[in-house]
Coordinates of C-alpha atoms and ligand atoms in Angstrom, one line a residue:
M1 CA -14.1 30.8 22.6
I2 CA -16.0 27.3 22.5
T3 CA -19.6 27.4 21.0
S4 CA -22.0 24.5 21.0
G5 CA -25.4 22.8 19.9
P6 CA -28.5 23.2 21.5
V7 CA -28.5 23.3 25.2
T8 CA -31.2 20.3 25.4
S9 CA -28.6 18.2 23.6
L10 CA -25.7 19.1 26.0
I11 CA -27.6 18.1 29.0
G12 CA -28.5 14.5 27.5
M13 CA -25.0 14.3 26.3
T14 CA -23.7 14.8 29.7
Q15 CA -26.0 12.5 31.3
N16 CA -25.1 9.7 29.0
T17 CA -21.1 10.4 28.5
V18 CA -20.1 9.7 32.2
E19 CA -16.4 8.3 31.7
K20 CA -16.5 8.4 28.0
T21 CA -13.2 10.0 26.7
S22 CA -13.5 13.5 25.2
V23 CA -12.0 13.8 21.9
T24 CA -11.0 16.6 20.0
L25 CA -11.1 16.5 15.7
L26 CA -9.5 18.7 13.5
G27 CA -10.7 18.5 10.2
L28 CA -14.5 18.1 9.2
G29 CA -14.1 16.7 5.4
A30 CA -16.3 14.3 4.0
M31 CA -14.1 11.8 6.4
G32 CA -13.8 13.6 9.4
T33 CA -17.4 14.9 9.6
A34 CA -18.5 10.6 9.4
L35 CA -16.0 10.4 12.2
A36 CA -17.7 12.7 14.3
R37 CA -21.1 11.7 13.8
T38 CA -20.0 8.2 15.0
W39 CA -18.3 9.7 18.3
L40 CA -21.4 12.0 18.9
A41 CA -23.8 9.2 18.5
A42 CA -21.8 6.9 21.2
G43 CA -21.9 9.5 23.6
H44 CA -18.2 10.8 23.4
P45 CA -17.8 14.9 24.2
L46 CA -16.5 16.1 20.6
T47 CA -14.9 19.3 20.1
V48 CA -14.2 19.9 16.6
W49 CA -12.3 22.3 14.6
N50 CA -12.2 23.3 10.8
R51 CA -10.3 25.6 8.6
T52 CA -14.0 26.4 7.0
P53 CA -16.3 27.1 9.9
A54 CA -19.5 26.8 7.9
R55 CA -18.7 22.7 7.9
A56 CA -18.9 22.7 12.0
A57 CA -22.4 24.0 11.8
A58 CA -24.3 21.0 11.3
L59 CA -22.4 18.7 14.1
A60 CA -22.8 21.4 16.4
A61 CA -26.6 21.2 16.0
E62 CA -25.8 17.4 17.2
G63 CA -24.0 18.2 20.1
A64 CA -20.3 19.1 19.0
R65 CA -18.7 21.9 20.7
V66 CA -16.7 24.0 18.1
A67 CA -13.5 25.6 18.6
D68 CA -12.4 28.8 17.4
S69 CA -9.3 27.7 16.5
A70 CA -7.0 24.7 16.1
A71 CA -5.0 25.8 19.1
E72 CA -8.1 25.9 21.4
A73 CA -9.5 22.5 20.1
V74 CA -6.2 20.6 20.8
A75 CA -6.0 22.8 24.3
S76 CA -9.6 21.5 25.0
N77 CA -8.7 17.6 25.3
T78 CA -6.0 14.9 25.7
L79 CA -6.8 12.9 22.7
V80 CA -6.7 14.8 19.5
V81 CA -7.4 13.2 16.3
V82 CA -6.4 14.6 12.9
C83 CA -7.9 13.8 9.6
L84 CA -6.7 16.7 7.1
L85 CA -6.1 16.5 3.4
D86 CA -2.4 15.8 3.4
D87 CA 0.5 16.0 5.7
T88 CA 1.1 19.4 4.1
S89 CA -2.1 20.4 5.7
V90 CA -1.3 18.7 9.1
D91 CA 1.7 20.7 8.9
E92 CA 0.0 24.2 8.5
V93 CA -2.7 23.4 10.9
L94 CA -0.8 22.2 13.7
A95 CA 2.4 24.8 13.1
G96 CA 3.3 26.5 16.3
I97 CA 0.4 24.7 18.6
D98 CA 1.4 23.6 22.2
L99 CA 1.1 19.5 21.8
S100 CA 2.8 18.6 25.1
G101 CA 0.8 16.1 26.8
R102 CA -1.5 15.4 24.0
D103 CA -2.0 11.9 22.4
L104 CA -2.4 12.4 18.6
V105 CA -3.5 10.2 16.4
N106 CA -3.4 11.3 12.7
L107 CA -5.8 9.7 10.5
T108 CA -4.7 11.9 7.6
T109 CA -3.1 10.0 4.5
S110 CA 0.4 9.8 4.1
T111 CA 3.5 8.2 3.1
P112 CA 5.3 5.7 5.7
A113 CA 8.1 8.5 5.5
Q114 CA 5.7 11.0 6.3
A115 CA 4.2 9.3 9.0
R116 CA 7.5 8.8 10.5
A117 CA 8.6 11.8 10.4
R118 CA 5.5 13.2 11.8
A119 CA 6.0 10.9 15.1
E120 CA 9.5 12.2 15.2
W121 CA 8.0 15.9 15.0
A122 CA 4.9 14.9 17.9
H123 CA 7.5 13.7 20.3
E124 CA 10.1 16.7 20.2
R125 CA 6.9 18.4 21.0
G126 CA 6.1 16.4 23.9
A127 CA 3.2 14.4 22.4
R128 CA 2.2 10.9 22.0
Y129 CA 1.7 9.6 18.8
L130 CA -0.4 7.2 16.5
D131 CA -0.6 7.1 13.2
G132 CA -3.7 5.7 11.0
G133 CA -4.7 4.5 7.5
I134 CA -8.6 4.2 6.9
M135 CA -9.5 1.1 4.8
A136 CA -13.2 3.0 4.4
V137 CA -14.9 5.3 2.5
P138 CA -17.1 7.8 4.4
P139 CA -20.3 5.9 4.2
M140 CA -18.7 2.7 5.6
I141 CA -18.0 4.8 9.0
G142 CA -19.9 3.8 11.6
V143 CA -21.6 0.9 9.9
P144 CA -19.6 -1.9 11.2
E145 CA -21.6 -4.6 9.1
A146 CA -19.7 -2.8 6.1
G147 CA -16.2 -4.1 7.2
G148 CA -14.4 -0.5 6.9
Y149 CA -11.4 -0.6 9.4
V150 CA -8.4 1.7 10.4
F151 CA -4.9 0.4 10.6
Y152 CA -2.9 1.7 13.4
S153 CA 0.8 2.1 14.0
G154 CA 3.1 3.7 16.2
S155 CA 2.7 3.8 20.0
R156 CA 1.2 0.7 21.6
E157 CA 0.4 2.0 24.5
L158 CA -1.5 4.9 23.1
F159 CA -3.4 2.4 21.1
E160 CA -4.1 0.6 24.1
R161 CA -5.3 3.6 26.0
H162 CA -7.7 4.9 23.4
R163 CA -8.8 1.5 21.8
E164 CA -12.6 2.3 23.1
P165 CA -12.9 5.8 21.4
L166 CA -10.9 4.4 18.2
A167 CA -12.8 1.5 17.6
I168 CA -16.1 3.4 17.4
P169 CA -16.0 5.0 13.7
A170 CA -14.6 1.7 12.3
G171 CA -12.7 -1.8 13.3
T172 CA -8.9 -1.1 14.5
T173 CA -5.9 -3.4 13.1
Y174 CA -2.5 -2.5 15.0
V175 CA 0.3 -3.1 12.8
G176 CA 3.3 -2.4 15.1
E177 CA 5.6 0.3 16.9
D178 CA 7.0 1.8 13.5
A179 CA 4.7 5.0 12.6
G180 CA 5.1 4.1 9.2
F181 CA 3.2 0.9 9.1
A182 CA 0.4 1.6 9.1
A183 CA 0.3 3.9 6.1
L184 CA 2.5 1.1 4.4
H185 CA -0.3 -1.3 5.1
D186 CA -2.7 0.9 3.8
L187 CA -1.0 1.9 0.4
A188 CA 0.0 -2.0 0.1
L189 CA -3.7 -3.0 0.1
L190 CA -4.9 0.1 -2.0
S191 CA -2.2 -0.6 -4.8
A192 CA -3.4 -4.4 -5.1
M193 CA -6.9 -2.6 -5.5
Y194 CA -5.7 -0.8 -8.3
G195 CA -3.8 -3.5 -10.1
M196 CA -7.4 -5.3 -9.5
F197 CA -9.2 -2.4 -11.1
A198 CA -6.5 -2.3 -13.8
G199 CA -7.5 -5.9 -14.7
V200 CA -11.3 -5.7 -14.5
A201 CA -10.8 -2.3 -16.9
H202 CA -8.8 -4.4 -19.6
A203 CA -11.6 -6.8 -19.2
F204 CA -14.4 -4.5 -19.6
A205 CA -12.7 -3.1 -22.7
L206 CA -12.5 -6.6 -24.2
I207 CA -16.3 -7.0 -24.7
R208 CA -17.0 -3.0 -25.1
K209 CA -17.9 -3.6 -28.5
E210 CA -19.7 -7.0 -28.6
D211 CA -23.2 -7.9 -27.7
I212 CA -22.2 -8.8 -24.2
D213 CA -23.9 -7.2 -21.4
P214 CA -21.5 -5.9 -18.8
V215 CA -24.1 -6.5 -16.3
V216 CA -24.1 -10.0 -17.1
L217 CA -20.6 -10.1 -17.1
A218 CA -20.0 -8.6 -14.1
P219 CA -21.0 -11.4 -11.7
L220 CA -18.7 -13.8 -13.3
L221 CA -15.9 -11.3 -13.2
A222 CA -16.3 -10.7 -9.8
D223 CA -16.6 -14.3 -8.5
W224 CA -13.5 -15.4 -10.4
L225 CA -11.5 -12.5 -8.7
V226 CA -12.9 -13.8 -5.5
A227 CA -11.7 -17.6 -6.6
M228 CA -8.6 -16.4 -7.3
A229 CA -7.9 -14.2 -4.3
P230 CA -6.4 -17.1 -2.1
T231 CA -3.6 -17.4 -4.3
V232 CA -2.1 -14.3 -2.2
H233 CA -1.4 -16.8 0.6
Q234 CA 0.6 -19.2 -1.1
T235 CA 2.7 -16.1 -2.7
A236 CA 3.1 -15.0 1.1
E237 CA 4.3 -18.9 2.0
Q238 CA 6.6 -18.7 -1.2
L239 CA 8.1 -15.4 0.0
R240 CA 8.5 -16.8 3.5
S241 CA 10.0 -19.9 2.4
G242 CA 12.3 -18.6 -0.5
D243 CA 11.0 -21.5 -2.4
Y244 CA 9.1 -20.0 -5.6
T245 CA 8.5 -23.6 -6.8
K246 CA 6.4 -24.8 -3.6
G247 CA 2.9 -25.6 -4.6
V248 CA 3.0 -24.5 -8.3
V249 CA 0.1 -25.4 -10.4
S250 CA 0.3 -23.3 -13.2
N251 CA 4.1 -22.6 -13.9
L252 CA 5.7 -19.6 -15.4
A253 CA 6.7 -21.1 -18.8
M254 CA 3.2 -22.0 -19.5
Q255 CA 1.8 -18.7 -18.3
V256 CA 4.0 -16.9 -20.5
A257 CA 3.6 -19.2 -23.5
G258 CA -0.1 -18.0 -23.2
T259 CA 0.8 -13.9 -23.2
P260 CA 0.7 -13.9 -27.1
T261 CA -3.1 -15.0 -26.9
F262 CA -4.2 -12.5 -24.8
L263 CA -2.0 -9.8 -26.7
S264 CA -3.7 -11.1 -29.8
T265 CA -6.9 -11.2 -28.4
A266 CA -6.8 -7.2 -27.4
E267 CA -5.3 -6.6 -30.7
Q268 CA -8.6 -8.2 -32.4
Q269 CA -11.1 -6.5 -29.7
G270 CA -9.3 -3.1 -30.6
V271 CA -7.8 -2.5 -26.9
S272 CA -4.5 -1.3 -26.0
P273 CA -2.1 -3.7 -24.5
E274 CA -0.9 -0.8 -21.9
L275 CA -2.3 -2.3 -18.7
L276 CA -1.4 -5.9 -19.0
G277 CA 1.7 -5.5 -21.2
P278 CA 4.1 -4.6 -18.4
Y279 CA 3.1 -6.9 -16.0
F280 CA 3.7 -9.8 -19.0
E281 CA 6.8 -8.1 -19.6
L282 CA 7.9 -8.9 -16.2
M283 CA 6.6 -12.7 -16.2
R284 CA 9.0 -12.8 -19.6
R285 CA 12.1 -11.4 -18.0
R286 CA 12.0 -14.0 -14.8
L287 CA 11.4 -16.6 -17.2
A288 CA 14.5 -15.5 -18.8
Q289 CA 16.2 -16.0 -15.4
G290 CA 15.7 -19.4 -15.7
S291 CA 12.4 -19.6 -13.5
G292 CA 10.1 -21.5 -15.8
E293 CA 8.9 -24.1 -12.8
E294 CA 8.0 -21.2 -10.3
D295 CA 4.6 -19.4 -10.7
L296 CA 4.0 -15.3 -10.2
T297 CA 6.3 -15.0 -7.2
G298 CA 9.4 -13.8 -9.0
V299 CA 8.0 -10.8 -10.4
I300 CA 7.9 -9.2 -7.2
D301 CA 11.7 -9.6 -7.0
L302 CA 11.9 -8.0 -10.1
L303 CA 10.1 -4.9 -8.8
V304 CA 12.3 -4.4 -5.7
H305 CA 15.3 -2.2 -6.6
Ligands
NAP401 N1 -13.0 10.2 1.6 C1 -12.7 9.2 1.6 O1 -13.0 8.1 0.9 C2 -11.2 8.4 2.4 C3 -10.8 7.3 2.3 C4 -9.6 6.8 3.1 C5 -8.8 8.0 3.7 N2 -9.4 9.0 3.5 C6 -8.2 10.5 3.9 O2 -9.2 11.1 4.9 C7 -8.4 12.2 4.8 C8 -9.4 13.4 4.8 O3 -10.2 12.9 3.5 P1 -11.7 13.8 3.4 O4 -12.4 13.0 2.7 O5 -12.5 14.0 4.6 O6 -11.1 15.0 2.6 P2 -11.8 16.5 2.1 O7 -13.7 16.3 2.1 O8 -11.3 17.0 0.8 O9 -11.8 17.5 3.3 C9 -10.4 17.7 3.5 C10 -10.1 18.2 5.0 O10 -9.0 18.9 5.1 C11 -8.9 20.5 5.3 N3 -8.1 21.1 4.6 C12 -7.6 21.0 3.4 N4 -6.3 21.7 3.4 C13 -6.1 21.9 4.5 C14 -5.4 23.4 4.9 N5 -4.1 23.7 4.2 N6 -5.2 23.8 6.3 C15 -6.5 23.5 6.8 N7 -7.4 22.7 6.4 C16 -7.0 22.0 5.6 C17 -10.5 20.9 4.7 O11 -10.8 22.1 5.3 P3 -11.9 22.9 4.1 O12 -13.3 22.5 5.0 O13 -11.6 24.5 5.1 O14 -11.5 22.7 3.1 C18 -11.1 19.3 5.1 O15 -11.0 19.4 6.5 C19 -7.3 12.3 3.4 O16 -6.2 12.1 4.2 C20 -7.9 10.9 2.9 O17 -7.0 10.5 2.1 C21 -10.4 9.5 2.8

């Protein structure tokens, strides 16, 4: 049985939502709830289900229809969006449910291999499949100026068909028919982010015991990271051309020669080298291969098995 919010909001919703795609959403955690609110606000009829029913109450009051079971929610609409904790929870929730004719859009974070397997699993059950990787935190959802977006991969036809409702919570970036590519793009960007966080942690550690206000260092640090960010384009050009010496301004020989200065400074400041050390070691190994005229692109090849 479907329960819903106040009749008045449903009547208003019906008048405002002629021809708007009806959406089913499974999963009302922090992210699912944020997604749900944007579809409701845009006037898309929304059916929701969550393992813990209490989490649906606020959305029911805002006009969502609340299904008693995941199966009932899936049966309600062609477009079924899933935003659960992980791939295992997707497995548990969708097990045994009839997915034939459904357009399954899975926004649950997964590995590329899980996404590919999930696509095959969905196709075997008669569903079309689109995988998504959300490049946003919940407060950025429904706030276009916050710059959040979702990587999509899998069925292009499905992406085009539902482009309008999918664009409501956040921007959309389609990255290919391979269902694993959204997750791969997502994890590549997040991995770079963690590398940046690691560098920032080391930088703050260096000044931690000094009479330097971290709040004063912060804008200098942020601006420097922004100034360095365009180097990713040169790295990409070198990877594409195969010529890692192209456009080099700070060669590897010079940079490796400078690493003892960083390590001595860390030691003097009582800071562990455990974040920077492994990267310096890779630089040193690449230099040992006779690549002193390159910059840092060759490190990438040392990482790939
Ligand atoms: N939050 C973020 O900043 C963020 C950013 C990007 C991507 N994401 C991704 O978005 C997805 C959802 O994240 P979230 O922030 O909404 O997480 P969350 O707040 O922890 O919510 C997890 C959701 O999964 C459900 N769930 C967990 N295990 C389940 C199971 N075995 N069976 C049925 N339902 C289960 C929970 O149901 P209950 O309410 O019953 O526990 C809840 O609806 C994750 O894949 C996450 O990586 C999140």
